[in-house]
Coordinates of C-alpha atoms in Angstrom, one line a residue:
M1 CA -32.1 99.6 262.9
G2 CA -32.9 96.7 264.0
G3 CA -34.2 94.8 260.8
A4 CA -30.5 95.9 259.5
I5 CA -29.2 93.9 262.7
L6 CA -31.5 90.6 262.3
H7 CA -29.6 91.2 257.9
G8 CA -26.1 91.6 259.6
V9 CA -26.2 89.2 261.9
L10 CA -28.5 86.4 259.4
K11 CA -25.8 87.1 256.5
A12 CA -22.8 86.9 258.9
A13 CA -24.0 83.4 261.0
F14 CA -26.2 81.6 259.1
S15 CA -24.8 81.2 255.3
K16 CA -21.8 80.5 256.5
A17 CA -20.3 76.4 255.5
P18 CA -19.4 74.2 258.7
T19 CA -15.4 74.2 259.3
A20 CA -12.8 72.7 257.5
S21 CA -13.2 69.8 260.0
G22 CA -16.8 69.4 259.8
E23 CA -17.8 71.4 262.9
S24 CA -20.6 73.7 263.4
I25 CA -20.4 76.9 264.2
R26 CA -21.1 77.7 268.0
R27 CA -24.3 80.1 267.8
P28 CA -25.4 81.5 270.5
V29 CA -28.9 81.9 269.6
S30 CA -30.1 79.9 266.8
R31 CA -33.8 81.3 266.2
F32 CA -35.3 84.6 266.2
I33 CA -38.8 86.6 266.2
A34 CA -39.2 89.7 264.4
C35 CA -42.4 91.8 265.4
T36 CA -43.2 94.9 263.2
K37 CA -45.8 97.2 263.3
T38 CA -47.2 96.7 259.9
A39 CA -48.6 93.7 258.4
P40 CA -47.1 95.0 255.2
S41 CA -43.7 95.3 256.9
A42 CA -43.7 92.4 258.0
E43 CA -44.1 90.6 254.4
R44 CA -41.1 93.0 252.5
L45 CA -39.6 91.1 255.6
K46 CA -40.2 88.6 254.9
A47 CA -39.4 88.5 250.9
S48 CA -35.5 90.0 251.4
L49 CA -34.8 86.9 253.1
P50 CA -33.2 84.2 251.4
T51 CA -34.4 81.4 251.3
E52 CA -31.2 79.8 253.4
Q53 CA -31.4 82.3 256.0
Q54 CA -36.0 82.0 256.0
A55 CA -35.3 78.9 258.9
H56 CA -34.0 80.6 261.3
V57 CA -36.7 83.9 261.4
E58 CA -40.4 84.1 262.4
V59 CA -41.6 87.3 261.0
T60 CA -44.6 89.0 262.6
S61 CA -47.1 92.3 262.6
S62 CA -48.8 93.4 265.6
Q63 CA -50.0 96.7 266.1
D64 CA -50.3 96.3 270.3
V65 CA -47.1 95.3 272.0
P66 CA -46.5 91.7 271.2
L67 CA -46.4 90.4 274.8
E68 CA -46.8 86.2 273.6
I69 CA -43.5 87.2 272.0
M70 CA -41.4 89.4 274.5
K71 CA -42.7 85.4 276.9
R72 CA -42.0 83.5 274.6
A73 CA -38.2 84.8 273.4
D74 CA -35.1 84.2 276.0
V75 CA -33.6 87.6 274.5
V76 CA -35.7 91.4 274.0
V77 CA -34.2 93.1 271.4
L78 CA -35.4 97.1 271.2
G79 CA -35.6 98.2 267.9
F80 CA -38.6 100.9 267.7
K81 CA -38.1 104.4 268.4
P82 CA -36.9 106.2 271.3
F83 CA -40.1 108.5 271.6
M84 CA -42.3 105.0 271.9
A85 CA -40.1 103.2 274.8
E86 CA -43.4 105.0 277.2
D87 CA -45.8 103.8 275.5
V88 CA -44.9 100.1 274.6
L89 CA -42.6 99.4 278.1
G90 CA -45.6 100.5 280.5
T91 CA -48.2 99.0 279.3
K92 CA -49.7 96.2 281.3
G93 CA -48.4 91.8 281.9
V94 CA -44.5 93.7 279.9
R95 CA -43.0 93.3 283.2
E96 CA -43.6 90.0 283.9
A97 CA -43.4 89.2 280.1
L98 CA -39.1 90.1 280.8
T99 CA -38.4 89.4 283.9
G100 CA -34.8 88.0 284.6
K101 CA -34.3 88.4 280.5
L102 CA -31.9 90.2 278.8
V103 CA -33.3 92.7 276.9
I104 CA -30.7 94.8 274.4
S105 CA -32.0 98.4 274.2
L106 CA -31.3 100.3 270.8
L107 CA -33.0 103.3 271.8
A108 CA -30.4 106.5 272.0
G109 CA -31.0 108.5 274.5
Q110 CA -32.8 106.3 277.1
T111 CA -31.0 104.7 279.6
P112 CA -31.3 101.6 281.7
Q113 CA -32.3 102.9 284.6
D114 CA -35.3 105.1 282.9
L115 CA -36.2 101.5 281.0
T116 CA -35.8 99.8 283.9
R117 CA -38.6 102.5 285.9
M118 CA -40.9 102.4 282.5
I119 CA -40.8 98.1 282.5
R120 CA -41.5 99.2 286.8
E121 CA -44.4 101.1 286.6
S122 CA -46.3 99.1 284.2
T123 CA -46.7 96.3 285.9
D124 CA -47.8 95.5 290.5
G125 CA -46.6 93.4 292.5
S126 CA -43.6 90.9 292.2
F127 CA -41.0 90.0 289.7
E128 CA -37.4 90.3 289.0
D129 CA -36.4 93.9 287.2
P130 CA -34.4 92.0 283.3
V131 CA -31.7 93.1 282.5
I132 CA -30.5 96.5 280.4
V133 CA -28.1 96.1 278.4
K134 CA -27.5 99.7 276.0
V135 CA -25.8 98.6 272.4
I136 CA -26.0 101.5 269.7
P137 CA -25.0 100.5 266.5
N138 CA -24.0 102.6 263.2
M139 CA -25.9 102.5 259.5
G140 CA -23.0 99.8 258.4
A141 CA -24.3 97.0 260.3
Q142 CA -26.1 96.1 257.3
F143 CA -23.0 95.9 255.2
G144 CA -21.0 94.3 258.2
E145 CA -19.2 97.1 258.9
S146 CA -21.1 98.3 261.9
M147 CA -19.0 100.7 265.0
T148 CA -21.1 99.9 268.2
I149 CA -21.0 100.6 271.0
I150 CA -21.7 99.3 274.5
E151 CA -22.8 100.8 277.3
T152 CA -20.6 99.3 280.8
P153 CA -23.3 97.9 282.9
E154 CA -23.7 98.9 286.3
S155 CA -23.5 95.4 287.6
P156 CA -21.2 92.5 285.8
L157 CA -23.0 89.9 282.6
S158 CA -23.0 87.2 283.7
K159 CA -20.9 85.2 280.7
E160 CA -24.1 83.7 278.5
M161 CA -25.2 87.0 278.7
T162 CA -22.1 88.4 277.6
E163 CA -21.8 86.2 275.1
I164 CA -25.0 86.7 273.1
V165 CA -24.1 90.5 273.4
D166 CA -20.4 90.4 271.3
W167 CA -21.5 88.1 269.1
M168 CA -24.5 88.7 268.3
F169 CA -22.4 92.2 267.4
T170 CA -19.3 91.3 266.1
Q171 CA -21.4 89.1 263.7
V172 CA -22.5 92.9 261.9
G173 CA -19.0 94.9 262.6
A174 CA -16.9 96.0 265.6
I175 CA -17.5 96.6 269.2
K176 CA -16.7 99.2 271.6
Y177 CA -17.5 99.4 275.5
L178 CA -18.0 102.7 277.1
P179 CA -19.0 103.5 280.4
A180 CA -22.6 105.2 280.9
S181 CA -20.8 108.6 281.0
Q182 CA -19.9 108.6 277.7
M183 CA -22.6 106.8 276.1
D184 CA -24.1 110.2 274.5
L185 CA -21.4 111.4 272.7
G186 CA -20.6 107.9 271.2
S187 CA -24.0 107.4 270.0
V188 CA -23.4 110.7 267.8
L189 CA -19.8 109.9 266.6
V190 CA -20.7 106.4 265.7
G191 CA -24.5 107.7 264.2
A192 CA -25.0 111.5 263.6
A193 CA -21.3 111.9 262.8
L194 CA -21.8 109.9 259.9
A195 CA -24.1 111.8 258.8
A196 CA -22.6 114.8 258.9
M197 CA -20.1 113.2 256.8
T198 CA -21.6 113.4 254.2
V199 CA -21.9 116.5 254.1
P200 CA -18.4 117.8 253.2
I201 CA -18.1 114.8 251.0
E202 CA -21.5 115.7 248.8
G203 CA -19.1 119.0 248.5
I204 CA -16.9 117.4 246.9
L205 CA -18.6 116.0 244.5
D206 CA -20.5 119.7 244.0
G207 CA -17.3 120.8 242.5
C208 CA -16.0 118.3 240.4
V209 CA -18.6 117.8 238.7
A210 CA -18.4 122.2 238.7
E211 CA -14.7 121.4 237.7
G212 CA -15.8 119.0 234.7
L213 CA -15.7 115.4 236.0
K214 CA -19.2 113.5 236.3
R215 CA -20.8 112.8 239.2
P216 CA -19.7 108.6 239.3
D217 CA -16.7 109.2 238.5
A218 CA -16.4 111.5 241.5
M219 CA -17.9 109.7 243.6
E220 CA -15.2 106.3 242.6
L221 CA -12.5 108.5 242.6
T222 CA -13.7 109.8 245.8
L223 CA -14.6 106.5 247.5
Q224 CA -11.3 105.1 246.9
G225 CA -9.3 107.8 249.3
L226 CA -11.8 107.4 251.6
R227 CA -10.5 104.1 251.4
G228 CA -7.3 104.9 251.2
L229 CA -7.8 107.5 253.9
S230 CA -9.0 105.8 256.7
A231 CA -6.0 102.8 256.1
A232 CA -4.0 105.4 257.4
L233 CA -5.0 106.7 260.1
E234 CA -5.6 103.4 261.7
S235 CA -2.3 102.9 260.9
G236 CA -1.4 105.5 263.5
I237 CA -0.9 108.4 261.6
H238 CA -2.3 111.9 262.8
P239 CA -4.8 113.6 260.5
A240 CA -2.7 117.2 261.0
A241 CA 0.5 114.8 259.6
L242 CA -1.1 113.5 257.1
R243 CA -2.5 117.0 255.7
E244 CA 1.4 118.3 256.5
S245 CA 2.1 115.3 254.5
I246 CA 1.0 115.8 251.8
S247 CA 0.7 119.8 251.5
S248 CA 4.1 121.1 248.9
P249 CA 5.0 124.4 248.6
R250 CA 2.8 126.0 247.0
G251 CA 0.5 123.1 245.7
C252 CA -3.6 122.4 244.9
T253 CA -3.3 120.4 248.8
I254 CA -3.1 124.2 251.2
Q255 CA -4.5 126.2 248.9
A256 CA -8.1 123.5 249.1
L257 CA -6.9 123.2 253.4
L258 CA -6.6 127.0 253.5
A259 CA -9.9 127.3 251.5
L260 CA -11.7 125.5 254.2
E261 CA -10.4 127.2 257.8
R262 CA -11.9 130.7 256.3
A263 CA -14.2 129.5 256.2
G264 CA -14.3 127.7 259.3
S265 CA -15.9 124.6 259.0
R266 CA -13.5 122.8 261.3
A267 CA -15.3 125.1 264.0
D268 CA -18.6 123.9 262.3
Y269 CA -17.6 120.4 262.4
A270 CA -16.9 120.6 266.3
D271 CA -19.8 121.8 266.7
A272 CA -21.9 119.3 265.8
I273 CA -21.1 117.1 267.9
I274 CA -21.2 119.0 270.5
Q275 CA -24.5 119.8 269.6
G276 CA -25.8 116.5 268.4
T277 CA -24.5 115.4 272.2
K278 CA -26.0 118.4 274.4
H279 CA -29.5 116.9 272.6
L280 CA -29.6 113.0 273.9
K281 CA -28.1 114.5 277.6
T282 CA -31.4 116.5 276.9
M283 CA -33.5 113.3 276.5
N284 CA -31.8 111.7 279.1
K285 CA -33.2 114.6 281.6

């Protein structure tokens, strides 16, 4: 996800020409250091960057926790796998490297309080805690269409820190602040639920192929239909009202809907959200 965010921010913020008046575009972040675990990963990331963006990024790799990079950075984004948090943040020297800094965590299932505890345990001595903000984007970031949720901090962020967080993630889509109590559910909704939605789409495509339509043609029709559905729902139409409005007596729509209701599909998707949320809550205990 870290790579998708980097690509999205660079594309949105550093591929734009100056404004019509000739003024430069204000960017609260102008340079990035991307650290991968392996050298081949770093080389792939470098190769994927367009020429005009390369001046804004330093790409490096490290098998160990990159303490020197943490020290150099003004803002640190945690984009590794959540299960690695204890090992990374518990490394001696991390607390000193992050003292007082803005730390943006992309780690689902790990609260800012959890991460603060890990950092405190990494070093003896008195250091100022970092300011940790939990941010959960989704795969749409690489296309500029992420729905990113941001946990409302316990203590208000400074104006400068708020500007950095908001700027970074509005470059890759929309943002919404949620209270801590809703972050697990929000994480499932903007992440796992999107993966779950591919299941009915694939089923629809399979049905089309079975009835004689080529899969690429079925995909083309389905994607445009989804765009129309999104526009209709964004206009404020309730899903139930939308279904009713296109269900004609003795029509194919009502027959398709009845088949889904008999299969219990609606409850299956509700259960998927509930189970995913329960899993994240278990991780947080």
